PDB file of C-alpha atoms in Angstrom:
ATOM      1  CA  MET M   1     -79.821-145.398 129.133  1.00 58.00           C
ATOM      2  CA  SER M   2     -83.620-145.647 129.464  1.00 70.00           C
ATOM      3  CA  PHE M   3     -86.121-147.350 127.194  1.00 72.00           C
ATOM      4  CA  ASN M   4     -88.801-144.979 125.872  1.00 75.00           C
ATOM      5  CA  VAL M   5     -92.065-146.695 124.877  1.00 80.00           C
ATOM      6  CA  SER M   6     -93.467-143.680 123.035  1.00 81.00           C
ATOM      7  CA  TYR M   7     -90.241-143.459 121.077  1.00 82.00           C
ATOM      8  CA  LEU M   8     -90.556-147.189 120.293  1.00 84.00           C
ATOM      9  CA  ILE M   9     -94.016-146.549 118.831  1.00 89.00           C
ATOM     10  CA  GLU M  10     -92.601-143.759 116.686  1.00 88.00           C
ATOM     11  CA  CYS M  11     -89.927-146.137 115.379  1.00 89.00           C
ATOM     12  CA  LEU M  12     -92.554-148.807 114.735  1.00 90.00           C
ATOM     13  CA  LEU M  13     -94.652-146.421 112.656  1.00 92.00           C
ATOM     14  CA  SER M  14     -91.569-145.360 110.730  1.00 90.00           C
ATOM     15  CA  GLY M  15     -90.559-148.962 110.024  1.00 90.00           C
ATOM     16  CA  VAL M  16     -94.055-150.014 108.944  1.00 92.00           C
ATOM     17  CA  LYS M  17     -93.860-147.534 106.046  1.00 92.00           C
ATOM     18  CA  TYR M  18     -91.130-149.654 104.465  1.00 91.00           C
ATOM     19  CA  ILE M  19     -92.659-153.113 104.909  1.00 92.00           C
ATOM     20  CA  HIS M  20     -93.449-153.236 101.196  1.00 93.00           C
ATOM     21  CA  VAL M  21     -89.755-152.823 100.369  1.00 91.00           C
ATOM     22  CA  SER M  22     -88.777-155.730 102.615  1.00 91.00           C
ATOM     23  CA  LEU M  23     -91.525-157.906 101.156  1.00 93.00           C
ATOM     24  CA  ILE M  24     -90.406-157.123  97.603  1.00 93.00           C
ATOM     25  CA  LEU M  25     -86.806-157.950  98.531  1.00 93.00           C
ATOM     26  CA  ALA M  26     -87.980-161.243 100.020  1.00 93.00           C
ATOM     27  CA  PHE M  27     -90.678-162.558  97.699  1.00 92.00           C
ATOM     28  CA  VAL M  28     -89.446-161.454  94.278  1.00 94.00           C
ATOM     29  CA  PRO M  29     -86.146-163.361  94.782  1.00 94.00           C
ATOM     30  CA  LEU M  30     -88.084-166.322  96.204  1.00 92.00           C
ATOM     31  CA  THR M  31     -90.263-166.449  93.090  1.00 93.00           C
ATOM     32  CA  VAL M  32     -87.347-166.056  90.705  1.00 94.00           C
ATOM     33  CA  GLY M  33     -85.243-168.452  92.754  1.00 92.00           C
ATOM     34  CA  THR M  34     -87.954-171.111  92.738  1.00 91.00           C
ATOM     35  CA  ILE M  35     -88.286-170.966  88.948  1.00 92.00           C
ATOM     36  CA  PHE M  36     -84.575-171.029  88.190  1.00 93.00           C
ATOM     37  CA  GLY M  37     -83.797-173.324  91.113  1.00 90.00           C
ATOM     38  CA  THR M  38     -86.184-175.884  89.663  1.00 90.00           C
ATOM     39  CA  LEU M  39     -84.568-175.603  86.241  1.00 91.00           C
ATOM     40  CA  ILE M  40     -81.106-175.962  87.768  1.00 90.00           C
ATOM     41  CA  ALA M  41     -82.209-178.989  89.779  1.00 88.00           C
ATOM     42  CA  LEU M  42     -83.681-180.645  86.679  1.00 88.00           C
ATOM     43  CA  THR M  43     -80.497-180.085  84.655  1.00 90.00           C
ATOM     44  CA  ARG M  44     -78.575-181.919  87.353  1.00 87.00           C
ATOM     45  CA  ILE M  45     -81.109-184.710  87.829  1.00 84.00           C
ATOM     46  CA  PHE M  46     -81.364-185.439  84.108  1.00 84.00           C
ATOM     47  CA  LYS M  47     -77.632-184.814  83.658  1.00 82.00           C
ATOM     48  CA  VAL M  48     -77.990-182.235  80.908  1.00 82.00           C
ATOM     49  CA  ARG M  49     -74.707-181.951  79.026  1.00 82.00           C
ATOM     50  CA  PHE M  50     -72.479-179.049  80.128  1.00 86.00           C
ATOM     51  CA  ALA M  51     -75.221-177.323  82.188  1.00 85.00           C
ATOM     52  CA  GLY M  52     -75.519-180.190  84.643  1.00 82.00           C
ATOM     53  CA  LYS M  53     -71.772-180.402  85.155  1.00 86.00           C
ATOM     54  CA  PHE M  54     -71.416-176.627  85.415  1.00 89.00           C
ATOM     55  CA  PHE M  55     -74.075-176.294  88.126  1.00 88.00           C
ATOM     56  CA  SER M  56     -72.754-179.297  90.045  1.00 87.00           C
ATOM     57  CA  ILE M  57     -69.510-177.323  90.454  1.00 89.00           C
ATOM     58  CA  PHE M  58     -70.939-173.800  90.675  1.00 89.00           C
ATOM     59  CA  ILE M  59     -73.671-174.417  93.285  1.00 90.00           C
ATOM     60  CA  PRO M  60     -71.428-175.710  96.131  1.00 89.00           C
ATOM     61  CA  ILE M  61     -68.919-172.905  95.511  1.00 90.00           C
ATOM     62  CA  TYR M  62     -71.508-170.130  95.391  1.00 90.00           C
ATOM     63  CA  ASN M  63     -73.432-171.425  98.408  1.00 88.00           C
ATOM     64  CA  GLY M  64     -70.210-171.234 100.410  1.00 89.00           C
ATOM     65  CA  ILE M  65     -70.047-167.438 100.037  1.00 88.00           C
ATOM     66  CA  PRO M  66     -71.984-165.307 102.585  1.00 90.00           C
ATOM     67  CA  GLY M  67     -74.851-163.336 101.068  1.00 87.00           C
ATOM     68  CA  ILE M  68     -73.581-159.998 102.322  1.00 90.00           C
ATOM     69  CA  VAL M  69     -70.230-160.602 100.611  1.00 93.00           C
ATOM     70  CA  THR M  70     -71.901-161.224  97.248  1.00 92.00           C
ATOM     71  CA  LEU M  71     -74.086-158.165  97.861  1.00 93.00           C
ATOM     72  CA  PHE M  72     -70.992-155.992  98.314  1.00 93.00           C
ATOM     73  CA  ILE M  73     -69.325-157.498  95.241  1.00 93.00           C
ATOM     74  CA  TYR M  74     -72.302-156.913  92.941  1.00 93.00           C
ATOM     75  CA  ASN M  75     -72.855-153.435  94.352  1.00 92.00           C
ATOM     76  CA  LEU M  76     -69.230-152.478  93.674  1.00 93.00           C
ATOM     77  CA  ILE M  77     -69.509-153.836  90.123  1.00 93.00           C
ATOM     78  CA  TYR M  78     -72.688-151.784  89.685  1.00 92.00           C
ATOM     79  CA  LEU M  79     -70.991-148.622  91.001  1.00 90.00           C
ATOM     80  CA  LEU M  80     -68.048-149.268  88.688  1.00 91.00           C
ATOM     81  CA  PHE M  81     -70.145-149.158  85.515  1.00 89.00           C
ATOM     82  CA  PHE M  82     -73.270-147.154  86.368  1.00 87.00           C
ATOM     83  CA  LYS M  83     -74.281-143.951  88.083  1.00 85.00           C
ATOM     84  CA  PRO M  84     -75.824-144.944  91.434  1.00 80.00           C
ATOM     85  CA  THR M  85     -79.567-144.452  91.879  1.00 85.00           C
ATOM     86  CA  VAL M  86     -82.065-145.741  94.440  1.00 81.00           C
ATOM     87  CA  THR M  87     -83.744-147.924  91.822  1.00 84.00           C
ATOM     88  CA  GLY M  88     -80.402-149.244  90.628  1.00 87.00           C
ATOM     89  CA  VAL M  89     -79.308-150.278  94.114  1.00 90.00           C
ATOM     90  CA  ILE M  90     -82.608-152.085  94.670  1.00 91.00           C
ATOM     91  CA  TRP M  91     -82.046-154.004  91.426  1.00 93.00           C
ATOM     92  CA  VAL M  92     -78.595-154.985  92.694  1.00 93.00           C
ATOM     93  CA  ALA M  93     -80.198-156.343  95.865  1.00 93.00           C
ATOM     94  CA  LEU M  94     -82.889-158.191  93.894  1.00 94.00           C
ATOM     95  CA  PHE M  95     -80.287-159.756  91.612  1.00 94.00           C
ATOM     96  CA  THR M  96     -78.112-160.800  94.553  1.00 93.00           C
ATOM     97  CA  PHE M  97     -80.989-162.328  96.502  1.00 94.00           C
ATOM     98  CA  SER M  98     -82.505-164.007  93.427  1.00 94.00           C
ATOM     99  CA  LEU M  99     -79.250-165.722  92.526  1.00 93.00           C
ATOM    100  CA  GLY M 100     -78.720-166.761  96.131  1.00 92.00           C
ATOM    101  CA  GLN M 101     -82.245-168.162  96.414  1.00 92.00           C
ATOM    102  CA  ALA M 102     -81.874-170.030  93.113  1.00 93.00           C
ATOM    103  CA  THR M 103     -78.677-171.759  94.234  1.00 91.00           C
ATOM    104  CA  HIS M 104     -79.997-172.640  97.690  1.00 89.00           C
ATOM    105  CA  LEU M 105     -83.450-173.723  96.538  1.00 89.00           C
ATOM    106  CA  SER M 106     -82.005-175.816  93.731  1.00 89.00           C
ATOM    107  CA  GLU M 107     -80.434-178.123  96.315  1.00 88.00           C
ATOM    108  CA  SER M 108     -83.682-178.504  98.269  1.00 87.00           C
ATOM    109  CA  ILE M 109     -85.702-178.985  95.092  1.00 87.00           C
ATOM    110  CA  ARG M 110     -83.231-181.552  93.763  1.00 86.00           C
ATOM    111  CA  GLY M 111     -83.505-183.475  97.015  1.00 84.00           C
ATOM    112  CA  ALA M 112     -87.295-183.419  96.773  1.00 84.00           C
ATOM    113  CA  PHE M 113     -87.198-184.781  93.216  1.00 83.00           C
ATOM    114  CA  LEU M 114     -84.763-187.502  94.225  1.00 82.00           C
ATOM    115  CA  ALA M 115     -87.140-188.521  97.022  1.00 80.00           C
ATOM    116  CA  ILE M 116     -89.637-189.684  94.393  1.00 79.00           C
ATOM    117  CA  PRO M 117     -89.014-193.370  93.507  1.00 81.00           C
ATOM    118  CA  LYS M 118     -87.553-193.889  90.041  1.00 80.00           C
ATOM    119  CA  GLY M 119     -90.195-196.531  89.430  1.00 81.00           C
ATOM    120  CA  GLN M 120     -92.785-193.780  89.045  1.00 79.00           C
ATOM    121  CA  TYR M 121     -90.861-192.287  86.128  1.00 78.00           C
ATOM    122  CA  GLU M 122     -90.582-195.690  84.501  1.00 79.00           C
ATOM    123  CA  ALA M 123     -94.291-196.388  84.981  1.00 84.00           C
ATOM    124  CA  CYS M 124     -95.171-193.064  83.361  1.00 82.00           C
ATOM    125  CA  TYR M 125     -92.863-193.679  80.409  1.00 82.00           C
ATOM    126  CA  SER M 126     -94.331-197.140  79.917  1.00 83.00           C
ATOM    127  CA  ALA M 127     -97.805-195.558  79.874  1.00 81.00           C
ATOM    128  CA  GLY M 128     -96.720-193.322  76.994  1.00 80.00           C
ATOM    129  CA  LEU M 129     -96.218-190.071  78.917  1.00 79.00           C
ATOM    130  CA  THR M 130     -93.412-187.738  77.888  1.00 81.00           C
ATOM    131  CA  THR M 131     -90.888-186.437  80.403  1.00 78.00           C
ATOM    132  CA  PHE M 132     -92.701-183.087  80.576  1.00 79.00           C
ATOM    133  CA  GLN M 133     -96.078-184.773  81.125  1.00 81.00           C
ATOM    134  CA  THR M 134     -94.561-187.032  83.757  1.00 81.00           C
ATOM    135  CA  LEU M 135     -93.132-184.081  85.654  1.00 81.00           C
ATOM    136  CA  ARG M 136     -96.254-181.921  85.373  1.00 79.00           C
ATOM    137  CA  ARG M 137     -98.898-184.539  86.146  1.00 79.00           C
ATOM    138  CA  ILE M 138     -97.197-187.022  88.445  1.00 79.00           C
ATOM    139  CA  ILE M 139     -93.876-185.890  89.902  1.00 81.00           C
ATOM    140  CA  ILE M 140     -94.271-182.176  90.678  1.00 79.00           C
ATOM    141  CA  PRO M 141     -97.567-182.632  92.628  1.00 79.00           C
ATOM    142  CA  GLN M 142     -95.633-185.023  94.881  1.00 79.00           C
ATOM    143  CA  VAL M 143     -92.563-182.794  95.080  1.00 81.00           C
ATOM    144  CA  ILE M 144     -94.526-179.767  96.321  1.00 81.00           C
ATOM    145  CA  PRO M 145     -95.435-181.163  99.769  1.00 80.00           C
ATOM    146  CA  VAL M 146     -91.894-182.499 100.157  1.00 81.00           C
ATOM    147  CA  ILE M 147     -90.311-179.131  99.414  1.00 84.00           C
ATOM    148  CA  LEU M 148     -92.764-176.964 101.397  1.00 81.00           C
ATOM    149  CA  PRO M 149     -91.098-177.369 104.840  1.00 82.00           C
ATOM    150  CA  ALA M 150     -87.755-176.282 103.391  1.00 82.00           C
ATOM    151  CA  PHE M 151     -89.482-173.503 101.445  1.00 85.00           C
ATOM    152  CA  THR M 152     -91.073-172.270 104.671  1.00 85.00           C
ATOM    153  CA  ASN M 153     -87.647-171.947 106.268  1.00 86.00           C
ATOM    154  CA  MET M 154     -86.305-170.231 103.143  1.00 87.00           C
ATOM    155  CA  THR M 155     -89.183-167.732 103.241  1.00 89.00           C
ATOM    156  CA  VAL M 156     -88.578-166.856 106.876  1.00 89.00           C
ATOM    157  CA  GLY M 157     -84.874-166.517 106.159  1.00 88.00           C
ATOM    158  CA  ALA M 158     -85.556-164.349 103.099  1.00 90.00           C
ATOM    159  CA  ILE M 159     -87.653-161.894 105.106  1.00 90.00           C
ATOM    160  CA  LYS M 160     -84.994-161.639 107.797  1.00 89.00           C
ATOM    161  CA  ASN M 161     -82.065-161.469 105.381  1.00 89.00           C
ATOM    162  CA  SER M 162     -83.658-158.571 103.489  1.00 89.00           C
ATOM    163  CA  SER M 163     -82.331-156.404 106.321  1.00 88.00           C
ATOM    164  CA  ILE M 164     -78.736-156.691 105.066  1.00 89.00           C
ATOM    165  CA  VAL M 165     -79.492-154.255 102.225  1.00 89.00           C
ATOM    166  CA  PHE M 166     -79.036-151.457 104.747  1.00 86.00           C
ATOM    167  CA  ALA M 167     -75.323-151.972 104.050  1.00 87.00           C
ATOM    168  CA  ILE M 168     -75.713-150.626 100.502  1.00 86.00           C
ATOM    169  CA  GLY M 169     -78.121-147.830 101.387  1.00 84.00           C
ATOM    170  CA  VAL M 170     -81.532-149.356 100.653  1.00 86.00           C
ATOM    171  CA  THR M 171     -84.211-148.177 103.065  1.00 86.00           C
ATOM    172  CA  GLU M 172     -86.363-151.094 104.235  1.00 91.00           C
ATOM    173  CA  VAL M 173     -87.798-152.042 107.628  1.00 90.00           C
ATOM    174  CA  LEU M 174     -84.511-151.907 109.542  1.00 90.00           C
ATOM    175  CA  ASN M 175     -83.373-148.608 108.090  1.00 89.00           C
ATOM    176  CA  GLY M 176     -86.902-147.232 108.257  1.00 89.00           C
ATOM    177  CA  ALA M 177     -87.324-148.087 111.940  1.00 88.00           C
ATOM    178  CA  THR M 178     -84.061-146.352 112.833  1.00 89.00           C
ATOM    179  CA  ILE M 179     -84.788-143.130 110.920  1.00 87.00           C
ATOM    180  CA  PRO M 180     -86.191-141.389 114.060  1.00 85.00           C
ATOM    181  CA  CYS M 181     -83.043-142.474 115.936  1.00 82.00           C
ATOM    182  CA  GLY M 182     -80.975-140.027 113.910  1.00 76.00           C
ATOM    183  CA  THR M 183     -82.228-137.151 116.034  1.00 77.00           C
ATOM    184  CA  THR M 184     -81.618-138.703 119.462  1.00 75.00           C
ATOM    185  CA  TYR M 185     -78.818-141.213 118.713  1.00 76.00           C
ATOM    186  CA  SER M 186     -80.712-143.729 120.848  1.00 79.00           C
ATOM    187  CA  TYR M 187     -80.964-146.745 118.557  1.00 81.00           C
ATOM    188  CA  LEU M 188     -82.255-149.382 120.983  1.00 87.00           C
ATOM    189  CA  GLU M 189     -85.909-148.529 120.373  1.00 86.00           C
ATOM    190  CA  GLY M 190     -85.339-148.546 116.611  1.00 87.00           C
ATOM    191  CA  TYR M 191     -83.753-151.988 116.620  1.00 90.00           C
ATOM    192  CA  VAL M 192     -86.457-153.389 118.909  1.00 90.00           C
ATOM    193  CA  ALA M 193     -89.121-151.899 116.607  1.00 91.00           C
ATOM    194  CA  ALA M 194     -87.497-153.548 113.581  1.00 92.00           C
ATOM    195  CA  ALA M 195     -87.303-156.863 115.437  1.00 93.00           C
ATOM    196  CA  ILE M 196     -91.030-156.691 116.270  1.00 93.00           C
ATOM    197  CA  ILE M 197     -91.983-155.963 112.648  1.00 93.00           C
ATOM    198  CA  TYR M 198     -89.822-158.794 111.292  1.00 93.00           C
ATOM    199  CA  TRP M 199     -91.229-161.160 113.894  1.00 93.00           C
ATOM    200  CA  ILE M 200     -94.828-160.350 112.945  1.00 93.00           C
ATOM    201  CA  LEU M 201     -94.094-160.709 109.216  1.00 92.00           C
ATOM    202  CA  ASN M 202     -92.436-164.076 109.762  1.00 92.00           C
ATOM    203  CA  ILE M 203     -95.253-165.355 111.987  1.00 92.00           C
ATOM    204  CA  ILE M 204     -97.791-164.512 109.266  1.00 92.00           C
ATOM    205  CA  ALA M 205     -95.685-166.039 106.473  1.00 89.00           C
ATOM    206  CA  GLU M 206     -94.907-169.182 108.471  1.00 87.00           C
ATOM    207  CA  ASN M 207     -98.547-169.803 109.420  1.00 88.00           C
ATOM    208  CA  LEU M 208     -99.719-169.363 105.819  1.00 88.00           C
ATOM    209  CA  LEU M 209     -97.099-171.802 104.557  1.00 84.00           C
ATOM    210  CA  ARG M 210     -97.879-174.307 107.326  1.00 83.00           C
ATOM    211  CA  LEU M 211    -101.488-174.187 106.153  1.00 83.00           C
ATOM    212  CA  ALA M 212    -100.301-174.838 102.599  1.00 77.00           C
ATOM    213  CA  GLU M 213     -98.313-177.824 103.891  1.00 74.00           C
ATOM    214  CA  LYS M 214    -101.426-179.336 105.439  1.00 77.00           C
ATOM    215  CA  ARG M 215    -103.462-178.806 102.285  1.00 73.00           C
ATOM    216  CA  SER M 216    -100.790-180.329 100.071  1.00 68.00           C
ATOM    217  CA  ALA M 217    -100.394-183.375 102.318  1.00 64.00           C
ATOM    218  CA  LYS M 218    -103.125-185.176 100.334  1.00 61.00           C
ATOM    219  CA  TYR M 219    -100.597-185.682  97.526  1.00 52.00           C
ATOM    220  CA  ARG M 220     -98.386-187.620  99.897  1.00 56.00           C
ATOM    221  CA  SER M 221    -101.240-189.850 101.058  1.00 50.00           C
ATOM    222  CA  GLY M 222    -102.570-190.832  97.655  1.00 49.00           C
ATOM    223  CA  GLY M 223    -105.312-188.201  97.645  1.00 46.00           C
ATOM    224  CA  LYS M 224    -106.669-188.995 101.122  1.00 47.00           C
ATOM    225  CA  SER M 225    -107.234-185.949 103.281  1.00 43.00           C
TER     226      SER M 225
END
């Protein structure tokens, strides 16, 4: 078996056409997961009745299930009740990834909140600030730089893990890069092309987030750059 460079380029061009799908499958769940993960973390930190206890049990259980298993489960539920469409399958993937990101990020976010000394909450309350004002003005600006390293890893993982949707028929970078392989049945070039595209996407995302980490570091040093 020989490696054909021109064929690799063809696979690269084919995979590039579906970068937007992979980015949607990565960043929409990250956004949704960050929002709901923060809410979940806060319910546990402030010990909200019922919700806090529920998530303290649900999160460890759900995080113990591989993402591809939950993807298959939700896809089978979808096929059981609805007529399959391309848009519908993408929504299944978005739901699966969003829930997974929310449960994983909630743990990292909770840890970041717990890293802030309790004395800061007490000082804010004594100054007359409400809990919402305390979180918005004092706590969250300090949590952001703490959570960014973990968020960087989650982003890189989200871009890579978007490839598992090939299992339910969604065409993204991996499937797109291997489309030309259907005529020759030589898939090595297609997989290498997909690996190159994912690597470039992750390098860009990681560098941007590392820059954000440096910029947010002033909150950890009392405003000193």
